[in-house]
Tab-separated table of C-alpha atoms and ligand atoms in Angstrom:
chain	number	residue	atom	x	y	z
A	1	MET	CA	-6.469	-33.738	-17.780
A	2	SER	CA	-5.822	-30.055	-18.300
A	3	GLN	CA	-5.885	-27.911	-15.180
A	4	ARG	CA	-7.914	-24.712	-15.072
A	5	PRO	CA	-5.533	-21.735	-14.762
A	6	ARG	CA	-5.696	-20.028	-11.373
A	7	ILE	CA	-7.036	-16.493	-11.133
A	8	TYR	CA	-4.956	-14.113	-9.042
A	9	LEU	CA	-6.918	-11.175	-7.611
A	10	ASP	CA	-4.650	-10.328	-4.683
A	11	HIS	CA	-2.323	-7.751	-6.215
A	12	ALA	CA	-2.573	-5.449	-3.187
A	13	ALA	CA	-0.800	-8.156	-1.167
A	14	THR	CA	1.927	-8.638	-3.743
A	15	THR	CA	2.205	-8.486	-7.517
A	16	PRO	CA	3.766	-10.941	-9.960
A	17	ILE	CA	7.274	-9.782	-10.890
A	18	LEU	CA	7.311	-8.099	-14.315
A	19	PRO	CA	9.478	-9.846	-16.946
A	20	ALA	CA	11.685	-6.735	-17.290
A	21	ALA	CA	12.281	-6.730	-13.528
A	22	LYS	CA	13.143	-10.434	-13.538
A	23	ALA	CA	15.596	-9.919	-16.397
A	24	ALA	CA	17.260	-6.985	-14.612
A	25	MET	CA	17.618	-9.046	-11.442
A	26	LEU	CA	19.129	-12.007	-13.255
A	27	GLU	CA	21.611	-9.745	-14.946
A	28	ALA	CA	22.512	-8.145	-11.611
A	29	MET	CA	23.081	-11.566	-10.056
A	30	GLU	CA	25.596	-12.397	-12.736
A	31	ARG	CA	27.643	-9.283	-12.373
A	32	TRP	CA	27.494	-7.414	-9.133
A	33	ALA	CA	29.791	-7.071	-6.168
A	34	ASN	CA	29.204	-5.255	-2.879
A	35	PRO	CA	28.564	-1.564	-3.658
A	36	SER	CA	30.591	-0.574	-0.571
A	37	SER	CA	33.757	-2.392	-1.728
A	38	PRO	CA	36.542	-0.121	-2.956
A	39	HIS	CA	37.780	-2.448	-5.739
A	40	ALA	CA	36.804	-2.107	-9.378
A	41	GLU	CA	33.953	-4.638	-9.077
A	42	GLY	CA	32.593	-2.811	-6.031
A	43	ARG	CA	32.862	0.525	-7.792
A	44	ALA	CA	30.933	-0.865	-10.755
A	45	ALA	CA	28.229	-2.098	-8.374
A	46	ARG	CA	28.136	1.325	-6.711
A	47	ALA	CA	27.722	2.997	-10.100
A	48	ALA	CA	24.819	0.656	-10.934
A	49	LEU	CA	23.241	1.350	-7.541
A	50	GLU	CA	23.465	5.124	-7.947
A	51	ASP	CA	22.156	4.850	-11.489
A	52	ALA	CA	19.152	2.851	-10.222
A	53	ARG	CA	18.554	5.470	-7.509
A	54	GLU	CA	18.396	8.236	-10.113
A	55	ARG	CA	16.218	6.191	-12.469
A	56	ILE	CA	13.701	5.441	-9.736
A	57	LYS	CA	13.585	9.076	-8.617
A	58	ARG	CA	13.081	10.177	-12.212
A	59	ALA	CA	10.327	7.635	-12.854
A	60	LEU	CA	8.560	8.715	-9.666
A	61	GLY	CA	9.097	12.430	-10.298
A	62	TRP	CA	10.774	12.797	-6.876
A	63	ASP	CA	13.352	15.564	-6.572
A	64	GLY	CA	14.441	14.810	-2.985
A	65	GLU	CA	16.601	12.032	-1.563
A	66	LEU	CA	16.016	8.294	-1.841
A	67	ILE	CA	17.157	5.716	0.719
A	68	PHE	CA	16.908	2.082	-0.335
A	69	THR	CA	15.214	-0.124	2.256
A	70	SER	CA	13.776	-3.623	2.461
A	71	GLY	CA	10.297	-2.237	1.786
A	72	ALA	CA	7.671	0.213	2.999
A	73	THR	CA	7.759	-1.214	6.533
A	74	GLU	CA	11.434	-0.414	7.010
A	75	ALA	CA	11.018	2.983	5.335
A	76	ILE	CA	8.264	3.816	7.822
A	77	GLU	CA	10.349	2.565	10.746
A	78	ILE	CA	13.325	4.708	9.784
A	79	VAL	CA	11.108	7.766	10.110
A	80	LEU	CA	9.057	6.731	13.133
A	81	ARG	CA	11.800	5.062	15.169
A	82	GLY	CA	14.865	6.801	13.872
A	83	ALA	CA	13.737	10.326	14.549
A	84	GLY	CA	13.370	10.393	18.313
A	85	ALA	CA	12.328	14.044	18.418
A	86	TYR	CA	9.014	13.334	16.713
A	87	GLU	CA	5.674	13.313	18.465
A	88	THR	CA	3.715	11.372	15.913
A	89	THR	CA	0.013	11.412	15.170
A	90	VAL	CA	-1.335	8.911	12.655
A	91	SER	CA	-4.638	8.089	11.022
A	92	ALA	CA	-6.612	5.289	12.643
A	93	VAL	CA	-6.639	3.325	9.371
A	94	GLU	CA	-2.874	3.150	8.791
A	95	HIS	CA	-1.216	-0.146	7.991
A	96	ASP	CA	0.142	-2.066	10.998
A	97	ALA	CA	3.637	-1.078	9.824
A	98	VAL	CA	2.757	2.440	11.013
A	99	LEU	CA	0.472	1.677	13.953
A	100	ARG	CA	2.862	-0.660	15.721
A	101	ASN	CA	5.431	2.146	15.905
A	102	VAL	CA	3.167	4.732	17.474
A	103	GLU	CA	2.043	4.051	21.004
A	104	GLY	CA	-0.497	6.208	22.705
A	105	PRO	CA	-3.777	7.720	21.723
A	106	GLN	CA	-2.633	9.877	18.797
A	107	ARG	CA	-5.021	8.472	16.209
A	108	ILE	CA	-6.842	10.730	13.764
A	109	ARG	CA	-10.399	9.464	13.407
A	110	VAL	CA	-11.990	8.568	10.092
A	111	GLY	CA	-15.653	8.789	9.134
A	112	LEU	CA	-17.961	5.995	7.976
A	113	ASP	CA	-16.586	6.713	4.503
A	114	GLY	CA	-13.020	5.903	5.606
A	115	LEU	CA	-11.885	9.473	4.992
A	116	LEU	CA	-9.918	11.420	7.574
A	117	ASP	CA	-12.018	13.521	9.932
A	118	MET	CA	-10.475	16.927	9.222
A	119	GLY	CA	-11.909	18.391	12.447
A	120	ASP	CA	-10.094	15.720	14.443
A	121	LEU	CA	-6.918	16.370	12.445
A	122	ARG	CA	-7.166	20.041	13.426
A	123	CYS	CA	-7.495	19.036	17.107
A	124	TRP	CA	-4.219	17.098	16.887
A	125	LEU	CA	-2.583	20.052	15.153
A	126	ASP	CA	-3.622	22.431	17.938
A	127	PRO	CA	-0.611	24.477	19.095
A	128	ASN	CA	-1.137	23.017	22.612
A	129	GLU	CA	-0.605	19.474	21.257
A	130	ALA	CA	2.944	18.208	20.795
A	131	THR	CA	2.368	16.698	17.322
A	132	ASP	CA	5.241	17.476	14.974
A	133	LEU	CA	4.844	14.545	12.561
A	134	ILE	CA	1.702	13.240	10.891
A	135	ALA	CA	1.548	9.896	9.104
A	136	VAL	CA	-1.296	9.365	6.637
A	137	GLN	CA	-1.527	6.728	3.922
A	138	ALA	CA	-2.235	7.660	0.314
A	139	ALA	CA	-4.583	4.696	-0.248
A	140	ASN	CA	-5.850	2.141	2.210
A	141	ASN	CA	-4.735	-1.409	1.479
A	142	GLU	CA	-8.023	-2.979	2.639
A	143	THR	CA	-10.624	-0.609	1.208
A	144	GLY	CA	-8.753	1.369	-1.459
A	145	VAL	CA	-9.958	4.665	0.075
A	146	LEU	CA	-7.794	7.559	-1.111
A	147	GLN	CA	-7.011	10.208	1.489
A	148	ALA	CA	-6.976	13.888	0.523
A	149	ILE	CA	-3.254	14.325	1.131
A	150	GLU	CA	-3.175	17.848	-0.319
A	151	ALA	CA	-5.814	18.956	2.173
A	152	VAL	CA	-3.885	17.324	5.042
A	153	ALA	CA	-0.705	19.112	3.933
A	154	ALA	CA	-2.557	22.445	3.753
A	155	GLU	CA	-3.937	21.978	7.291
A	156	LYS	CA	-0.622	21.131	8.879
A	157	ASP	CA	1.041	24.091	7.123
A	158	ALA	CA	-1.712	26.544	8.157
A	159	GLU	CA	-0.456	29.619	9.963
A	160	TRP	CA	-2.499	28.959	13.117
A	161	VAL	CA	-0.610	25.681	13.713
A	162	GLY	CA	2.383	27.839	14.571
A	163	LYS	CA	5.105	25.173	14.250
A	164	PRO	CA	6.591	22.973	11.567
A	165	VAL	CA	4.801	19.634	11.280
A	166	ALA	CA	6.310	16.990	9.003
A	167	LEU	CA	4.194	14.708	6.831
A	168	LEU	CA	4.943	11.030	6.147
A	169	VAL	CA	2.761	9.510	3.436
A	170	ASP	CA	2.688	5.739	3.059
A	171	CYS	CA	2.392	5.252	-0.710
A	172	ALA	CA	2.779	1.464	-0.709
A	173	GLN	CA	-0.527	1.070	-2.585
A	174	THR	CA	-0.272	4.066	-4.920
A	175	ALA	CA	3.369	4.336	-6.068
A	176	GLY	CA	3.614	3.692	-9.791
A	177	LYS	CA	-0.171	4.142	-10.108
A	178	ARG	CA	-0.707	7.729	-9.029
A	179	PRO	CA	1.618	10.745	-8.792
A	180	LEU	CA	3.440	10.998	-5.475
A	181	PRO	CA	2.032	13.585	-3.068
A	182	GLU	CA	3.912	16.603	-1.755
A	183	ALA	CA	5.305	15.280	1.524
A	184	ASP	CA	8.420	15.311	3.686
A	185	ALA	CA	8.716	11.531	3.518
A	186	VAL	CA	7.151	8.773	1.426
A	187	SER	CA	7.331	4.978	1.827
A	188	ILE	CA	7.258	2.517	-1.081
A	189	SER	CA	7.527	-1.262	-1.641
A	190	ALA	CA	8.716	-2.628	-4.988
A	191	HIS	CA	6.613	-5.800	-4.770
A	192	LYS	CA	3.388	-3.803	-5.006
A	193	LEU	CA	4.288	-2.555	-8.491
A	194	GLY	CA	5.788	-5.502	-10.317
A	195	GLY	CA	9.169	-5.479	-8.600
A	196	PRO	CA	10.565	-8.110	-6.243
A	197	PRO	CA	9.695	-8.418	-2.540
A	198	GLY	CA	12.227	-7.346	0.076
A	199	VAL	CA	13.138	-4.014	-1.487
A	200	GLY	CA	11.643	-0.545	-1.336
A	201	ALA	CA	12.480	3.035	-0.603
A	202	LEU	CA	12.141	5.893	1.787
A	203	LEU	CA	11.896	9.153	-0.116
A	204	VAL	CA	12.767	12.209	1.947
A	205	LYS	CA	12.922	15.908	1.240
A	206	ASP	CA	15.367	16.709	4.013
A	207	PHE	CA	17.793	14.356	5.760
A	208	THR	CA	18.225	16.642	8.741
A	209	ARG	CA	14.938	15.465	10.255
A	210	LEU	CA	16.176	11.859	10.354
A	211	LYS	CA	18.615	10.423	12.861
A	212	ALA	CA	21.736	9.062	11.160
A	213	GLN	CA	22.454	5.617	12.551
A	214	GLY	CA	25.595	4.630	10.675
A	215	GLY	CA	25.985	2.008	7.977
A	216	GLN	CA	24.981	2.329	4.343
A	217	GLU	CA	22.662	4.688	2.488
A	218	ARG	CA	24.545	7.771	3.690
A	219	GLY	CA	24.254	6.605	7.257
A	220	TYR	CA	20.464	6.334	7.383
A	221	ARG	CA	20.162	2.597	6.837
A	222	GLY	CA	22.495	-0.244	7.786
A	223	GLY	CA	23.131	-3.430	5.793
A	224	THR	CA	24.483	-4.307	2.369
A	225	GLN	CA	22.131	-3.073	-0.332
A	226	ASN	CA	20.084	-5.697	-2.182
A	227	LEU	CA	21.427	-4.800	-5.601
A	228	PRO	CA	19.559	-7.418	-7.666
A	229	GLY	CA	16.351	-6.354	-5.898
A	230	ILE	CA	17.108	-2.700	-6.513
A	231	MET	CA	17.771	-3.341	-10.218
A	232	GLY	CA	14.446	-5.182	-10.409
A	233	PHE	CA	12.747	-2.297	-8.604
A	234	ALA	CA	14.165	0.225	-11.119
A	235	ALA	CA	13.064	-1.862	-14.110
A	236	ALA	CA	9.586	-2.351	-12.619
A	237	ILE	CA	8.988	1.321	-11.902
A	238	GLU	CA	10.171	2.265	-15.381
A	239	GLY	CA	7.792	-0.319	-16.850
A	240	GLN	CA	4.617	1.244	-15.419
A	241	ASN	CA	1.795	2.126	-17.801
A	242	ASP	CA	-1.307	4.014	-16.865
A	243	TRP	CA	-3.841	1.206	-16.457
A	244	MET	CA	-6.114	2.927	-13.911
A	245	ASP	CA	-8.994	3.402	-16.405
A	246	GLN	CA	-8.806	-0.268	-17.263
A	247	ALA	CA	-8.856	-1.191	-13.530
A	248	LEU	CA	-11.797	1.134	-12.917
A	249	ALA	CA	-13.782	-0.436	-15.755
A	250	LEU	CA	-13.129	-3.902	-14.321
A	251	ARG	CA	-14.080	-2.884	-10.805
A	252	THR	CA	-17.240	-1.107	-11.953
A	253	ARG	CA	-18.272	-4.215	-13.905
A	254	LEU	CA	-17.640	-6.395	-10.849
A	255	GLU	CA	-19.428	-4.129	-8.397
A	256	GLU	CA	-22.562	-3.824	-10.525
A	257	ARG	CA	-22.866	-7.571	-10.488
A	258	LEU	CA	-21.977	-8.083	-6.821
A	259	ARG	CA	-24.337	-5.346	-5.665
A	260	HIS	CA	-27.107	-7.008	-7.621
A	261	ALA	CA	-26.279	-10.303	-5.881
A	262	GLY	CA	-26.546	-8.717	-2.407
A	263	ALA	CA	-23.003	-7.547	-1.672
A	264	GLN	CA	-22.213	-4.529	0.450
A	265	VAL	CA	-19.466	-2.527	-1.232
A	266	VAL	CA	-17.098	-1.060	1.358
A	267	ALA	CA	-16.677	2.743	1.128
A	268	GLU	CA	-18.760	2.689	-2.031
A	269	GLU	CA	-19.135	6.454	-2.280
A	270	SER	CA	-15.564	7.380	-1.321
A	271	PRO	CA	-12.719	8.191	-3.689
A	272	ARG	CA	-10.927	4.840	-4.052
A	273	ILE	CA	-7.931	3.623	-5.982
A	274	PRO	CA	-9.458	1.559	-8.832
A	275	THR	CA	-7.209	-1.420	-8.135
A	276	ILE	CA	-8.852	-2.381	-4.811
A	277	GLY	CA	-12.418	-3.281	-3.842
A	278	ALA	CA	-13.776	-4.779	-0.614
A	279	TYR	CA	-17.082	-6.631	-0.445
A	280	ARG	CA	-19.204	-8.005	2.376
A	281	MET	CA	-21.245	-11.137	1.840
A	282	PRO	CA	-23.800	-10.862	4.652
A	283	GLY	CA	-23.914	-13.927	6.910
A	284	VAL	CA	-20.812	-15.624	5.440
A	285	PRO	CA	-17.501	-15.399	7.344
A	286	SER	CA	-14.597	-14.316	5.183
A	287	GLU	CA	-12.653	-17.532	6.024
A	288	ALA	CA	-15.459	-19.592	4.428
A	289	GLN	CA	-15.471	-17.269	1.428
A	290	LEU	CA	-11.714	-17.545	0.985
A	291	ILE	CA	-11.889	-21.353	1.022
A	292	HIS	CA	-14.727	-21.321	-1.502
A	293	PHE	CA	-12.872	-18.950	-3.834
A	294	ASP	CA	-9.612	-20.865	-3.441
A	295	LEU	CA	-11.363	-24.116	-4.398
A	296	ALA	CA	-12.847	-22.285	-7.380
A	297	GLY	CA	-9.261	-21.404	-8.372
A	298	ILE	CA	-9.363	-17.761	-7.285
A	299	ALA	CA	-6.919	-16.044	-4.914
A	300	VAL	CA	-8.338	-13.098	-2.963
A	301	SER	CA	-7.803	-12.028	0.625
A	302	ALA	CA	-9.645	-11.050	3.765
A	303	GLY	CA	-8.518	-7.550	4.648
A	304	SER	CA	-4.762	-7.131	4.504
A	305	ALA	CA	-2.512	-10.138	3.917
A	306	CYS	CA	-0.768	-9.640	7.260
A	307	SER	CA	-4.075	-9.486	9.107
A	308	SER	CA	-5.454	-12.465	7.248
A	309	GLY	CA	-2.601	-14.721	8.475
A	310	SER	CA	-4.094	-14.462	11.943
A	311	MET	CA	-7.632	-13.621	10.768
A	312	LYS	CA	-7.901	-10.830	13.302
A	313	ALA	CA	-10.766	-8.416	12.818
A	314	SER	CA	-9.900	-5.433	10.650
A	315	HIS	CA	-8.934	-2.305	12.603
A	316	VAL	CA	-9.664	-0.350	9.415
A	317	LEU	CA	-13.314	-1.383	9.245
A	318	ALA	CA	-13.642	-0.970	13.032
A	319	ALA	CA	-12.365	2.620	12.691
A	320	MET	CA	-15.013	3.166	9.995
A	321	GLY	CA	-17.704	2.118	12.454
A	322	TRP	CA	-18.294	-1.428	11.242
A	323	LEU	CA	-19.456	-4.075	13.712
A	324	GLU	CA	-16.875	-6.835	14.174
A	325	ARG	CA	-19.302	-9.491	12.908
A	326	GLU	CA	-19.874	-7.550	9.679
A	327	ALA	CA	-16.190	-6.758	9.257
A	328	ARG	CA	-15.461	-10.493	9.443
A	329	GLU	CA	-17.626	-11.024	6.339
A	330	VAL	CA	-15.522	-8.848	4.036
A	331	VAL	CA	-13.192	-10.020	1.300
A	332	ARG	CA	-10.734	-7.853	-0.614
A	333	VAL	CA	-10.259	-8.127	-4.364
A	334	SER	CA	-7.327	-6.367	-6.023
A	335	PHE	CA	-6.367	-6.101	-9.664
A	336	GLY	CA	-3.143	-5.990	-11.641
A	337	PRO	CA	-2.439	-4.714	-15.158
A	338	GLN	CA	-2.891	-8.268	-16.480
A	339	THR	CA	-6.344	-8.821	-14.922
A	340	THR	CA	-9.033	-9.582	-17.513
A	341	GLU	CA	-12.816	-9.248	-17.735
A	342	GLN	CA	-13.064	-13.043	-17.867
A	343	GLU	CA	-11.239	-13.324	-14.546
A	344	VAL	CA	-13.444	-10.714	-12.919
A	345	ASP	CA	-16.562	-12.460	-14.275
A	346	ALA	CA	-15.320	-15.785	-12.903
A	347	PHE	CA	-14.957	-14.203	-9.475
A	348	ALA	CA	-18.435	-12.656	-9.708
A	349	ARG	CA	-19.860	-16.067	-10.662
A	350	ALA	CA	-18.137	-17.766	-7.720
A	351	TRP	CA	-19.422	-15.000	-5.400
A	352	GLU	CA	-22.997	-15.376	-6.670
A	353	GLU	CA	-22.842	-19.165	-6.352
A	354	LEU	CA	-21.768	-19.032	-2.722
A	355	ALA	CA	-24.257	-16.315	-1.786
A	356	GLU	CA	-27.018	-18.351	-3.463
A	357	ARG	CA	-25.955	-21.545	-1.687
A	358	MET	CA	-25.882	-19.815	1.705
A	359	ARG	CA	-29.310	-18.285	1.125
A	360	ALA	CA	-30.698	-21.706	0.276
A	361	SER	CA	-29.184	-23.419	3.335
B	401	LIG	N1	1.674	0.093	3.874
B	401	LIG	C1	0.664	-0.379	3.150
B	401	LIG	C2	-0.486	0.530	2.818
B	401	LIG	C3	0.692	-1.691	2.675
B	401	LIG	O1	-0.326	-2.153	1.939
B	401	LIG	C4	1.790	-2.511	3.008
B	401	LIG	C5	1.823	-3.928	2.589
B	401	LIG	O2	0.801	-4.576	2.505
B	401	LIG	C6	2.833	-1.965	3.770
B	401	LIG	C7	2.740	-0.656	4.180
B	401	LIG	C8	4.036	-2.772	4.133
B	401	LIG	O3	4.746	-3.147	3.010
B	401	LIG	P1	5.934	-4.213	3.084
B	401	LIG	O4	5.356	-5.433	3.735
B	401	LIG	O5	6.331	-4.444	1.677
B	401	LIG	O6	7.020	-3.604	3.910
């Protein structure tokens, strides 16, 4: 009996590794030594590492420094934990990787549309406030909402602020898909763009704002570099094509159908990255939806992957003013460059079936 192929619509959690990235990793596993070793093998590994660093910077159009990390989480932690002088203010919809490193009330509110409340941002930038670092994500991993990073940068650099304020932008969901923003620091994970998990980068304009802690990566990160991962990362970032129009066409097709079947589209009117959509099925808990879709052969997620492990209510939707009950009825769908119309239609069909069944019960 032939098995129906599974449909993977959870690319915002992690992406399949691109063939070019896999090949680069396999090659690296055959050949590489520790890049910190002084012998010829180590020097060859170092040369490959530095070459990968330059290739990734070039592909991203980043003219600052690049520190290899284990992913966006570690990149964020290097900035938020490693730079003790910072008084950090973050948006209320940041990923947990940011929020868990910033205690206290310094949360910039968002509106019902998921976009930063610029008035509240200005309050945190008031010269009487201690804020000297702002962390704002480029795109939200649960809703896809794109923040206006240029406007945030202009606010924090306004003359009335009267002090330098650094900007950390978490680009885990946009790197390789959209140009990087102008920022002092940027966090990236390779596994969100066709590279392997467990590798990523912190991009910084100026090292002097970070605390050197010894070890590798010019003293800003300890631990032997994951060279096969880094080679896979470089190959993946170089293999990016612009598929955002294709993703937008798929998402538009899906949303027309879901809306018609009674779905509430999260942040419908907001600028959103085309690769992510979040949908509420009124009256049906997301756990029940996930089981239904999984049985239908479709992988999607409820909110972020990390949140869905424990099924806690989404802090993102709460910040956008959603009731907890409603937030618990939302499922996230996310596309990759390989996603097809047939797959999206199959998801829409499974969604309609469940909604119909629940209405009838
Ligand atoms: N930031 C955002 C917006 C994310 O979506 C994720 C992962 O889901 C992270 C940070 C953390 O990335 P990683 O788990 O690869 O460190």
